mmCIF file of C-alpha atoms in Angstrom:
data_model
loop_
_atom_site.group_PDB
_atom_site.id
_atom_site.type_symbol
_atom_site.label_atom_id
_atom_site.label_comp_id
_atom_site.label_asym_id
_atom_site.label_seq_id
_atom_site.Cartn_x
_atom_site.Cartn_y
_atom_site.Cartn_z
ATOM 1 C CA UNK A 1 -84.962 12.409 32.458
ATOM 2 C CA UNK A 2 -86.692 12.402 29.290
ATOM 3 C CA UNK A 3 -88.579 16.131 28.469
ATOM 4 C CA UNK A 4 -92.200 16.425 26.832
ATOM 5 C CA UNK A 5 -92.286 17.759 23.389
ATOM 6 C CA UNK A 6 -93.416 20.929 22.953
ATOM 7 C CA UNK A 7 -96.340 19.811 20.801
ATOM 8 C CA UNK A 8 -97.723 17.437 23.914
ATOM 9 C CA UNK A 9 -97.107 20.470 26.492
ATOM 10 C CA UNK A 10 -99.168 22.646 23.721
ATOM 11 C CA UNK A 11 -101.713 19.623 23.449
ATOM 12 C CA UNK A 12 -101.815 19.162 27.475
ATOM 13 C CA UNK A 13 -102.532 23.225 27.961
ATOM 14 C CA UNK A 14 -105.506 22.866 25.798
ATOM 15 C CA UNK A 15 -105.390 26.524 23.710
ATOM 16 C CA UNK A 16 -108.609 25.619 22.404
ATOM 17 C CA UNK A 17 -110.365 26.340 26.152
ATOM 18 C CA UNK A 18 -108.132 29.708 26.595
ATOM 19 C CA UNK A 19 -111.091 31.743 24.809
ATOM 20 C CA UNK A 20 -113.735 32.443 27.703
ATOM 21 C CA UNK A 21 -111.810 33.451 29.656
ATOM 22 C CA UNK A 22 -109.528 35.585 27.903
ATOM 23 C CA UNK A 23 -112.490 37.400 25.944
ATOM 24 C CA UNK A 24 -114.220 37.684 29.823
ATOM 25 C CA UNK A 25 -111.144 39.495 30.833
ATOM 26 C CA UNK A 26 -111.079 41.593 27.880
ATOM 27 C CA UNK A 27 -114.843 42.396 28.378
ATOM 28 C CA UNK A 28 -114.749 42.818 31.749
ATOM 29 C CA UNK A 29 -111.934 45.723 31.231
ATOM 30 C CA UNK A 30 -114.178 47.670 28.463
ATOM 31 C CA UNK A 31 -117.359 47.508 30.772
ATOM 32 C CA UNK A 32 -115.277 48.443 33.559
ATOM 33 C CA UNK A 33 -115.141 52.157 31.668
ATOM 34 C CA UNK A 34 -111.528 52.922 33.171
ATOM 35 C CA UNK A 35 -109.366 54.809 30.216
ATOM 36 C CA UNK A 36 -106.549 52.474 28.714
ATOM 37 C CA UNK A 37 -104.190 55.256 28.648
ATOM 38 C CA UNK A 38 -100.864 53.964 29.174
ATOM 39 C CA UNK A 39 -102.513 50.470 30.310
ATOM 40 C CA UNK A 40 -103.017 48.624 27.442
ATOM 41 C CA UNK A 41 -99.963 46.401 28.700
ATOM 42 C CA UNK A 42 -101.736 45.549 31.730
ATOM 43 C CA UNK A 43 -105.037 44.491 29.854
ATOM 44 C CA UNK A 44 -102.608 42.176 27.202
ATOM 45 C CA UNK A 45 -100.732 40.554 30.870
ATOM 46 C CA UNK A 46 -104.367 40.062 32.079
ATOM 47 C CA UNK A 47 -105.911 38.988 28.892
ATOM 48 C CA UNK A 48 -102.628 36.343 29.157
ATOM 49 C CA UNK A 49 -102.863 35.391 32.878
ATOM 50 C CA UNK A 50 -106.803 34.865 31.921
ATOM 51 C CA UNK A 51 -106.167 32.013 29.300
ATOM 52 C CA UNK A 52 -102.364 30.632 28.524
ATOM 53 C CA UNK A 53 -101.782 30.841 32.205
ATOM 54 C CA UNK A 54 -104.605 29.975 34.913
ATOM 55 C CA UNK A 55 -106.703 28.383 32.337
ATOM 56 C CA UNK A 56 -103.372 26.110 31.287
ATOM 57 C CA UNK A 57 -103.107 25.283 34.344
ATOM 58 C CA UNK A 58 -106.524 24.292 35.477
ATOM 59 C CA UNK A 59 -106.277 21.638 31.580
ATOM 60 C CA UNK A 60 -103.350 20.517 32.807
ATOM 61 C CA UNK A 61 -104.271 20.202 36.639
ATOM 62 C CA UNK A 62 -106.875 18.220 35.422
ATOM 63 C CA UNK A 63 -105.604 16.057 33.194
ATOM 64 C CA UNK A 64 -103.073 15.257 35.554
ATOM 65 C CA UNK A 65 -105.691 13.900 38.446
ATOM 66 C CA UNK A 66 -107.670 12.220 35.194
ATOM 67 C CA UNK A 67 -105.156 9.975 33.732
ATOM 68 C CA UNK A 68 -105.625 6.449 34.691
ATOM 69 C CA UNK A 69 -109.671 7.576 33.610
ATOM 70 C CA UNK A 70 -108.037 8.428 30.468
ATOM 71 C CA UNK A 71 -105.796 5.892 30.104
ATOM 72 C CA UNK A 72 -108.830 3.658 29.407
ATOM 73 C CA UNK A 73 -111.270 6.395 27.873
ATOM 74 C CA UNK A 74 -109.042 8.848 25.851
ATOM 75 C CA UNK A 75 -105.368 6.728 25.897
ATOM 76 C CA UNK A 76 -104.152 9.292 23.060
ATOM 77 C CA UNK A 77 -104.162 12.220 25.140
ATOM 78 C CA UNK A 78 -100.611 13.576 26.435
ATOM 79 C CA UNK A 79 -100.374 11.758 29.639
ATOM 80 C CA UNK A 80 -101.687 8.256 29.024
ATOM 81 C CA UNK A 81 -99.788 8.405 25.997
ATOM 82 C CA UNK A 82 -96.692 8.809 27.579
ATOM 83 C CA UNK A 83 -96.113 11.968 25.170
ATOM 84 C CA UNK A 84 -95.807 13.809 28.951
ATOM 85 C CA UNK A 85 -93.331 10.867 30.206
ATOM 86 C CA UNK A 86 -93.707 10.256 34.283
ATOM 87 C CA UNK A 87 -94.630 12.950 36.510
ATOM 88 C CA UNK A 88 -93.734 15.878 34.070
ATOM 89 C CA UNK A 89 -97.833 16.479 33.949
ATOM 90 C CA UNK A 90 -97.495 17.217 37.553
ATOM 91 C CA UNK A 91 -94.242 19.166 37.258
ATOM 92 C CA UNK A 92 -96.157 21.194 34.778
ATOM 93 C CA UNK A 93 -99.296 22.409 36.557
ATOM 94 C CA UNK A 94 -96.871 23.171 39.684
ATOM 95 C CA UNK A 95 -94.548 25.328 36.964
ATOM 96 C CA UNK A 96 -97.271 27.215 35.677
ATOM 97 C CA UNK A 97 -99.229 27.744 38.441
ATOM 98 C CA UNK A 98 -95.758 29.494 39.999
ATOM 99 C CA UNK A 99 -95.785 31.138 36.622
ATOM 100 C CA UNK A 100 -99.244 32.399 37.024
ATOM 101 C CA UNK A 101 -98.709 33.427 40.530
ATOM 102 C CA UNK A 102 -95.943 35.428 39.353
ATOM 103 C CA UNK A 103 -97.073 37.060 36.336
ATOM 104 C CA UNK A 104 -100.498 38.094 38.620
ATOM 105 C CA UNK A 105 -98.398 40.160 40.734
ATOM 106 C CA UNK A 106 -98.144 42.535 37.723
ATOM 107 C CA UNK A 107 -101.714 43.440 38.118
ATOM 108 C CA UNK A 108 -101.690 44.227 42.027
ATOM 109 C CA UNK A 109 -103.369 43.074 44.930
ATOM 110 C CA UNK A 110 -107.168 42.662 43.267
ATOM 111 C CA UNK A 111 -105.539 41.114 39.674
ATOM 112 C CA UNK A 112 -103.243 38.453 41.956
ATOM 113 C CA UNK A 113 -105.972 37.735 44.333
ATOM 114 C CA UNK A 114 -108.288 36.862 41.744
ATOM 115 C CA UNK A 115 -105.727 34.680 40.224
ATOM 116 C CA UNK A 116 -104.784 33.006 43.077
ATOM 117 C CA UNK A 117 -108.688 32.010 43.681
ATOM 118 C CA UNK A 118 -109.071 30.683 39.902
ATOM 119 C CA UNK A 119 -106.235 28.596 40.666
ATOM 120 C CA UNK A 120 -107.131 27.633 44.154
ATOM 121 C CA UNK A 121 -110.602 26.536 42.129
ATOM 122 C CA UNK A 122 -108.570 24.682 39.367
ATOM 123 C CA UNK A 123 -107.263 22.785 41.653
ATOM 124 C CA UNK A 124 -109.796 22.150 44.145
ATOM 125 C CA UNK A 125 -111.894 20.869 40.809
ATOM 126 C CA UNK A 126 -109.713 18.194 40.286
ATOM 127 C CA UNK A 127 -107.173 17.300 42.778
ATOM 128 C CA UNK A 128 -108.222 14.732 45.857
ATOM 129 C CA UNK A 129 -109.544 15.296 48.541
ATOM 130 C CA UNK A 130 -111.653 18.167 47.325
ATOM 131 C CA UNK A 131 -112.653 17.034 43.820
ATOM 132 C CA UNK A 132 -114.869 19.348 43.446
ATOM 133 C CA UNK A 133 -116.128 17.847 39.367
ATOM 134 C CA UNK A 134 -117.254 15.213 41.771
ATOM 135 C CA UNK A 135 -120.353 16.946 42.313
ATOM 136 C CA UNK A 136 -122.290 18.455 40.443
ATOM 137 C CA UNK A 137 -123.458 21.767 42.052
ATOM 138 C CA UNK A 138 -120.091 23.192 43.203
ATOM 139 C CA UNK A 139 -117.701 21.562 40.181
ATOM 140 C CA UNK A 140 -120.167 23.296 37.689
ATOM 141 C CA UNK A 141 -120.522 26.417 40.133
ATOM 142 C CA UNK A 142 -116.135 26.474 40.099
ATOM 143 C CA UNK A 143 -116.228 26.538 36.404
ATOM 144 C CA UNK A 144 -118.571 29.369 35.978
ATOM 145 C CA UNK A 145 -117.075 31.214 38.685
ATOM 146 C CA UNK A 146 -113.414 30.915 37.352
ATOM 147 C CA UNK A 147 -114.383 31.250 33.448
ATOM 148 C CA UNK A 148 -116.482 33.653 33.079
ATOM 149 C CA UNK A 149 -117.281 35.198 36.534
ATOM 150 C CA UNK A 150 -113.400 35.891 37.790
ATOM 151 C CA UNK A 151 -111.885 36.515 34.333
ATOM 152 C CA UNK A 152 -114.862 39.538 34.037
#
């Protein structure tokens, strides 16, 4: 079984859509007005879960559900390519939503439910039957919701 690159994983995850919601999370915990004493781990595993992690996921989620679209509209992204040989796309937005799920439990019931929902949204946006970017009210509405308005 052949492995992606790191490079096309990198390329898949998107970094470049990580910002929002990281800098949502990290405004969300100065407005919230609770001292970092002895927290500031917490806000750097939430800052994380906010963008390399659920937002990851939901780039490569998507990508995933997109690529015969790309194959004939963007061919030289990761998965059309073939730089993310066979199902590994899939493999990888199982793996890291796991990965998500797990790291969430560090920030207890409120910090995993609310990752749980972004990723119930990431995928409800682009995986069948729900396809939610089908529409234009509710995949718009799931984008807000899980970039800016969950991350806060």
């Amino acid at each position: 079984m052949q492995l992606p690159a790191l490079s096309a994983v990198t390329e898949l995850f998107k970094p470049i859509t990580w910002f929002p919601p990281m800098w949502a999370f990290a405004c969300g915990v100065v407005a919230s007005g609770v001292s970092m004493d002895g927290r500031w781990l917490l806000a750097v595993v939430g800052v994380a879960l906010a963008g390399p992690l659920v937002c990851a996921t939901s780039q490569a989620v998507n990508d995933w559900y997109d690529r015969h679209v790309d194959a004939i509209n963007e061919p030289q992204r990761p998965i059309p390519s073939g730089r993310i040989p066979g199902q590994w796309g899939l493999y990888l937005a199982i793996l890291w939503t796991a990965v998500s799920l797990a790291v969430a439990t560090a920030l207890g019931p409120w910090g995993f439910g609310a990752a749980a929902l972004g990723l119930l949204l990431a995928w409800a946006y682009s995986a069948p039957p729900v396809r939610l970017k089908e529409n234009g009210w509710w995949g718009n509405a799931a984008c807000g919701i899980s970039y800016e308005g969950i991350a806060w």
